[in-house]
Amino acid sequence: MAIHARNRHDPFGDPHPRHPRHARVASVARHAGPTRRSQTSPRKNLRLIGGSQLKTLRYQTSRRNTRTLQRRHRFHSQRPPWERRVARTLPVVLHIMLCAFGMHFFQMMTGIETVILYSPEIFEKAGIKNNTHKLLGTMAIGFVKTLSILVAMFLSDRIGRRPLLLTSVGGCCVCLMGLGTGLTFIQNSDHRLVWAMALCVGSILCYVSIFAIGMGPVTWVYSSEIFPLRLRAQGCGLAVAVNRVTSAACTMTFISLYKAITIGGALFLYAGFAAIAWVFFYTLFPETRGKTLEEIEALFGTFFKWRSTMRALNENKGEVQTGNTTTGAGNI
């Protein structure tokens, strides 16, 4: 990759390679040529203007018009650049913000950090009283989560963000229902239910694994892709704030929640949030794998009608490829 040359007036210029968009813009500017300037002096230009034109010019630049222009310029210049851009592209930004904030909200409302943080408590409610066994169960959760993250690295670009996300959220809902069912049977029984204990341990391990394959990493990848470059810093920062606030609310209310509606009821509640998240993702989230920044931005702004935009983009891409093939055959 070619390295961008330093500016001869700036010995400490940027030595990093330029991206393709910058190269394209620079190429257009380079072939545009120098701007033509007037060959006459300003005083001579004023002499060429007639008297009536001078009066019109003075009227147009009167004090009242100048003050109006200054007020408008001051009003627009005081607003930050990202706010002005948001006002121009409000539907697109609203769709993107809804997807990003909703994804981070539902990532934590499915109860992943609560299950990991209170895993010893959950194992004890499942009938595992030995501290060594509870420690081994917690270690198994960490081991399974690490392996699943490695699997997600290979599946994200091969399968796509949307299928991986929907599969993960659906699997989390099923696992949470299984875990809640096992704990409910154990709490309402006077005997030791081995099958319910096995169901609880298997459900919690499958839940952590399925979450780490899809919902965990895809949330961060997807939310960073959908924001345009001009809003990416502010958007990602607000999305992380939503993520952390939701996580704190879930972890701090879990003890009070399961004392009020039992631990099985709390897990059923998390399963309900996972089901709502599946519907939310299915209706509002387009696929971003293999899409350019312009195509991703075009997919947002129509909310529930993004599928028609996706079909139009695919048709246009097919027509362009057909035209290129025809041109290549003609040249041969």
Coordinates of C-alpha atoms in Angstrom, one line a residue:
M1 CA 0.0 0.0 0.0
A2 CA 1.4 3.4 -1.0
I3 CA 2.2 5.8 1.8
H4 CA 0.9 9.3 1.6
A5 CA 3.7 11.7 1.0
R6 CA 4.3 14.4 3.7
N7 CA 3.5 17.9 2.9
R8 CA 6.6 19.9 2.1
H9 CA 5.3 22.8 4.3
D10 CA 4.5 20.4 7.1
P11 CA 7.5 18.1 8.0
F12 CA 5.3 16.4 10.6
G13 CA 2.5 15.6 8.2
D14 CA 0.3 12.5 8.4
P15 CA 2.4 9.5 7.1
H16 CA -0.5 7.0 7.3
P17 CA -2.0 5.4 4.2
R18 CA -5.1 7.0 2.8
H19 CA -8.3 5.1 2.4
P20 CA -10.0 4.6 -1.1
R21 CA -12.5 7.3 -0.5
H22 CA -9.8 9.9 0.2
A23 CA -7.8 8.7 -2.9
R24 CA -10.9 9.2 -5.1
V25 CA -11.6 12.7 -3.8
A26 CA -7.9 13.6 -4.1
S27 CA -7.8 12.3 -7.7
V28 CA -10.9 14.4 -8.6
A29 CA -9.3 17.5 -7.1
R30 CA -6.0 16.9 -8.8
H31 CA -7.6 16.7 -12.3
A32 CA -9.9 19.7 -11.7
G33 CA -7.1 22.1 -12.5
P34 CA -6.4 25.5 -10.9
T35 CA -9.2 28.0 -10.3
R36 CA -9.3 30.9 -12.7
R37 CA -8.9 34.3 -11.1
S38 CA -9.8 37.7 -12.2
Q39 CA -7.0 39.5 -14.1
T40 CA -8.2 43.0 -13.0
S41 CA -7.7 44.8 -9.8
P42 CA -10.6 45.3 -7.3
R43 CA -10.5 49.1 -7.9
K44 CA -10.8 48.6 -11.7
N45 CA -13.7 46.3 -11.2
L46 CA -15.5 48.9 -9.1
R47 CA -15.0 51.5 -11.9
L48 CA -16.6 49.1 -14.4
I49 CA -19.8 49.0 -12.3
G50 CA -22.3 51.7 -13.2
G51 CA -23.9 54.2 -10.7
S52 CA -27.3 52.4 -10.5
Q53 CA -25.6 49.1 -10.0
L54 CA -23.6 50.7 -7.1
K55 CA -26.8 51.8 -5.5
T56 CA -28.3 48.4 -5.8
L57 CA -25.1 46.9 -4.3
R58 CA -25.2 49.3 -1.4
Y59 CA -28.8 48.5 -0.7
Q60 CA -28.2 44.8 -0.8
T61 CA -25.4 45.1 1.7
S62 CA -27.2 47.5 4.0
R63 CA -26.8 47.4 7.8
R64 CA -30.1 45.6 8.3
N65 CA -29.4 42.8 5.8
T66 CA -25.9 42.4 7.3
R67 CA -27.2 42.1 10.8
T68 CA -29.7 39.5 9.6
L69 CA -27.0 37.4 7.9
Q70 CA -24.8 37.7 11.0
R71 CA -27.6 36.5 13.3
R72 CA -28.3 33.5 11.0
H73 CA -24.6 32.6 10.7
R74 CA -24.1 33.0 14.5
F75 CA -27.2 30.7 15.1
H76 CA -26.0 28.0 12.8
S77 CA -22.3 28.2 13.8
Q78 CA -23.2 27.8 17.5
R79 CA -24.8 24.5 16.8
P80 CA -22.4 21.6 16.7
P81 CA -21.8 20.0 13.3
W82 CA -23.3 16.6 14.3
E83 CA -26.5 18.3 15.4
R84 CA -26.9 20.1 12.0
R85 CA -26.4 16.8 10.2
V86 CA -28.9 15.0 12.4
A87 CA -31.5 17.6 11.5
R88 CA -30.9 16.9 7.8
T89 CA -31.0 13.1 8.1
L90 CA -33.5 12.7 10.9
P91 CA -35.3 9.5 9.7
V92 CA -32.1 7.7 9.0
V93 CA -30.6 8.7 12.3
L94 CA -33.7 7.8 14.3
H95 CA -33.8 4.3 12.7
I96 CA -30.1 3.8 13.4
M97 CA -30.4 5.0 17.0
L98 CA -33.4 2.9 17.6
C99 CA -31.6 -0.2 16.4
A100 CA -28.3 0.5 18.3
F101 CA -29.9 1.5 21.6
G102 CA -32.5 -1.3 21.4
M103 CA -29.8 -3.9 20.7
H104 CA -27.7 -2.8 23.7
F105 CA -30.8 -2.6 25.9
F106 CA -32.0 -6.2 25.1
Q107 CA -28.4 -7.6 25.3
M108 CA -28.5 -6.9 29.0
M109 CA -32.2 -7.4 29.6
T110 CA -31.8 -11.1 28.6
G111 CA -30.0 -11.5 31.9
I112 CA -26.5 -12.6 30.8
E113 CA -24.5 -10.7 33.4
T114 CA -27.1 -11.6 36.1
V115 CA -26.7 -15.3 35.3
I116 CA -22.9 -15.2 35.3
L117 CA -22.7 -13.0 38.4
Y118 CA -25.1 -15.0 40.5
S119 CA -24.2 -18.5 39.0
P120 CA -23.2 -19.8 42.5
E121 CA -26.6 -18.8 43.8
I122 CA -28.4 -20.4 40.8
F123 CA -26.4 -23.6 41.3
E124 CA -27.3 -23.7 44.9
K125 CA -31.0 -23.2 44.1
A126 CA -30.6 -26.1 41.6
G127 CA -29.5 -28.4 44.4
I128 CA -25.7 -28.2 44.1
K129 CA -24.7 -27.6 47.7
N130 CA -21.0 -28.5 47.6
N131 CA -18.8 -25.4 47.2
T132 CA -16.3 -27.3 45.1
H133 CA -19.0 -28.3 42.7
K134 CA -20.3 -24.7 42.5
L135 CA -16.8 -23.5 41.7
L136 CA -16.4 -26.1 39.0
G137 CA -19.7 -25.0 37.5
T138 CA -18.6 -21.4 37.5
M139 CA -15.3 -22.3 35.8
A140 CA -17.2 -24.3 33.2
I141 CA -19.3 -21.2 32.4
G142 CA -16.1 -19.2 31.8
F143 CA -14.5 -22.0 29.7
V144 CA -17.6 -22.4 27.5
K145 CA -18.0 -18.7 27.0
T146 CA -14.4 -18.3 25.9
L147 CA -14.7 -21.1 23.3
S148 CA -17.9 -19.7 22.0
I149 CA -16.4 -16.3 21.4
L150 CA -13.7 -18.0 19.2
V151 CA -16.5 -19.7 17.2
A152 CA -18.2 -16.3 16.8
M153 CA -15.1 -14.9 15.2
F154 CA -15.4 -17.3 12.3
L155 CA -19.2 -17.3 11.9
S156 CA -19.8 -13.5 11.9
D157 CA -18.5 -12.9 8.3
R158 CA -19.6 -16.3 6.9
I159 CA -23.2 -16.5 8.1
G160 CA -23.9 -12.8 8.6
R161 CA -24.9 -10.6 11.5
R162 CA -28.7 -10.9 11.2
P163 CA -29.0 -14.8 11.1
L164 CA -26.5 -15.1 13.9
L165 CA -28.3 -12.6 16.0
L166 CA -31.8 -14.1 15.5
T167 CA -30.5 -17.6 16.2
S168 CA -28.7 -16.5 19.3
V169 CA -31.7 -14.6 20.8
G170 CA -34.0 -17.5 20.0
G171 CA -31.7 -19.9 21.6
C172 CA -31.3 -17.7 24.7
C173 CA -35.1 -17.6 25.1
V174 CA -35.3 -21.4 25.0
C175 CA -32.4 -21.9 27.4
L176 CA -33.8 -19.4 29.9
M177 CA -37.2 -21.1 29.8
G178 CA -35.5 -24.5 30.4
L179 CA -33.5 -23.1 33.3
G180 CA -36.6 -21.5 34.8
T181 CA -38.6 -24.7 34.4
G182 CA -35.9 -26.8 36.1
L183 CA -35.6 -24.4 39.1
T184 CA -39.3 -24.2 39.5
F185 CA -39.7 -28.0 39.7
I186 CA -36.8 -28.2 42.2
Q187 CA -38.3 -25.5 44.4
N188 CA -41.7 -27.1 44.4
S189 CA -40.5 -30.7 45.1
D190 CA -39.5 -32.3 48.4
H191 CA -37.3 -34.9 46.6
R192 CA -34.0 -34.7 44.8
L193 CA -34.8 -34.3 41.1
V194 CA -31.7 -35.4 39.1
W195 CA -33.3 -34.6 35.7
A196 CA -34.1 -31.1 36.9
M197 CA -30.6 -30.5 38.1
A198 CA -29.2 -31.8 34.8
L199 CA -31.7 -29.5 33.0
C200 CA -30.5 -26.5 35.0
V201 CA -26.8 -27.1 34.4
G202 CA -27.2 -27.9 30.7
S203 CA -29.5 -24.9 30.2
I204 CA -27.1 -22.4 31.8
L205 CA -24.1 -23.7 29.9
C206 CA -26.0 -23.7 26.6
Y207 CA -27.4 -20.2 27.4
V208 CA -23.9 -18.7 27.9
S209 CA -22.6 -20.5 24.8
I210 CA -25.4 -19.3 22.5
F211 CA -25.2 -15.8 23.8
A212 CA -21.4 -15.6 23.3
I213 CA -21.7 -16.9 19.7
G214 CA -24.3 -14.3 18.6
M215 CA -25.8 -11.8 20.9
G216 CA -22.6 -10.9 22.7
P217 CA -20.2 -10.0 19.9
V218 CA -22.7 -9.1 17.2
T219 CA -24.2 -6.3 19.3
W220 CA -20.9 -4.4 19.3
V221 CA -20.0 -5.2 15.7
Y222 CA -23.5 -4.2 14.3
S223 CA -23.8 -1.0 16.4
S224 CA -20.4 0.2 15.2
E225 CA -21.2 -0.6 11.5
I226 CA -24.6 1.1 11.2
F227 CA -23.6 4.5 12.4
P228 CA -22.3 6.8 9.7
L229 CA -18.8 8.2 10.2
R230 CA -20.0 11.7 11.1
L231 CA -22.1 10.3 14.0
R232 CA -20.2 7.2 15.0
A233 CA -18.4 8.6 18.1
Q234 CA -21.5 10.1 19.6
G235 CA -23.8 7.2 18.7
C236 CA -21.5 4.5 20.0
G237 CA -20.9 6.4 23.2
L238 CA -24.6 6.7 23.9
A239 CA -25.2 3.1 23.0
V240 CA -22.5 2.0 25.6
A241 CA -24.2 4.2 28.2
V242 CA -27.5 2.4 27.6
N243 CA -25.7 -0.9 27.8
R244 CA -24.1 -0.1 31.2
V245 CA -27.2 1.5 32.8
T246 CA -29.3 -1.5 31.8
S247 CA -26.7 -3.9 33.1
A248 CA -26.5 -2.2 36.4
A249 CA -30.3 -2.2 36.7
C250 CA -30.6 -5.9 36.0
T251 CA -27.8 -7.0 38.4
M252 CA -28.9 -4.7 41.3
T253 CA -32.6 -5.8 41.1
F254 CA -32.1 -9.6 40.7
I255 CA -32.1 -10.5 44.4
S256 CA -35.3 -8.4 45.1
L257 CA -36.9 -9.8 41.9
Y258 CA -36.4 -13.5 42.6
K259 CA -37.5 -13.0 46.3
A260 CA -40.7 -11.4 44.9
I261 CA -41.5 -13.8 42.1
T262 CA -39.1 -16.7 42.8
I263 CA -35.9 -17.4 40.9
G264 CA -37.8 -19.4 38.2
G265 CA -40.1 -16.4 37.7
A266 CA -37.2 -14.0 37.3
L267 CA -35.7 -16.3 34.6
F268 CA -39.1 -16.5 32.8
L269 CA -39.2 -12.7 32.8
Y270 CA -35.8 -12.6 31.1
A271 CA -37.0 -15.2 28.6
G272 CA -39.9 -12.9 27.8
F273 CA -37.5 -10.0 27.1
A274 CA -35.6 -12.3 24.8
A275 CA -38.8 -13.1 22.9
I276 CA -39.5 -9.4 22.5
A277 CA -36.0 -8.9 21.4
W278 CA -36.3 -11.5 18.7
V279 CA -39.4 -9.8 17.2
F280 CA -37.7 -6.4 17.5
F281 CA -34.6 -7.6 15.6
Y282 CA -36.6 -9.5 13.0
T283 CA -38.7 -6.5 12.0
L284 CA -36.2 -3.6 12.2
F285 CA -32.7 -4.9 11.6
P286 CA -31.3 -5.3 8.0
E287 CA -28.3 -7.4 7.1
T288 CA -25.0 -5.4 6.9
R289 CA -22.5 -8.1 5.8
G290 CA -20.9 -7.3 2.5
K291 CA -22.5 -3.8 2.3
T292 CA -20.7 -0.6 1.7
L293 CA -21.2 2.5 3.9
E294 CA -23.5 4.1 1.4
E295 CA -25.6 0.9 1.1
I296 CA -25.9 0.5 4.9
E297 CA -27.0 4.1 5.2
A298 CA -29.6 3.6 2.4
L299 CA -31.1 0.6 4.3
F300 CA -32.0 2.8 7.3
G301 CA -34.7 5.4 7.5
T302 CA -37.6 3.3 6.3
F303 CA -37.9 1.3 9.6
F304 CA -40.2 -1.7 8.8
K305 CA -39.8 -1.3 5.0
W306 CA -36.1 -1.9 4.8
R307 CA -36.7 -5.1 2.8
S308 CA -37.9 -3.3 -0.2
T309 CA -34.8 -1.1 -0.1
M310 CA -32.7 -4.2 0.1
R311 CA -34.3 -5.7 -3.0
A312 CA -33.8 -2.4 -4.9
L313 CA -30.1 -2.4 -4.0
N314 CA -29.7 -6.0 -5.1
E315 CA -31.5 -5.3 -8.4
N316 CA -29.3 -2.3 -9.1
K317 CA -26.2 -4.3 -8.2
G318 CA -27.3 -7.0 -10.6
E319 CA -27.9 -4.5 -13.4
V320 CA -24.4 -3.0 -12.9
Q321 CA -22.7 -6.4 -12.9
T322 CA -24.7 -7.3 -16.1
G323 CA -23.6 -4.0 -17.8
N324 CA -20.0 -4.6 -16.8
T325 CA -20.1 -8.1 -18.2
T326 CA -21.6 -6.9 -21.5
T327 CA -19.0 -4.1 -21.8
G328 CA -16.2 -6.6 -21.2
A329 CA -17.5 -9.0 -23.8
G330 CA -17.8 -6.1 -26.3
N331 CA -14.2 -5.1 -25.7
I332 CA -13.1 -8.6 -26.4

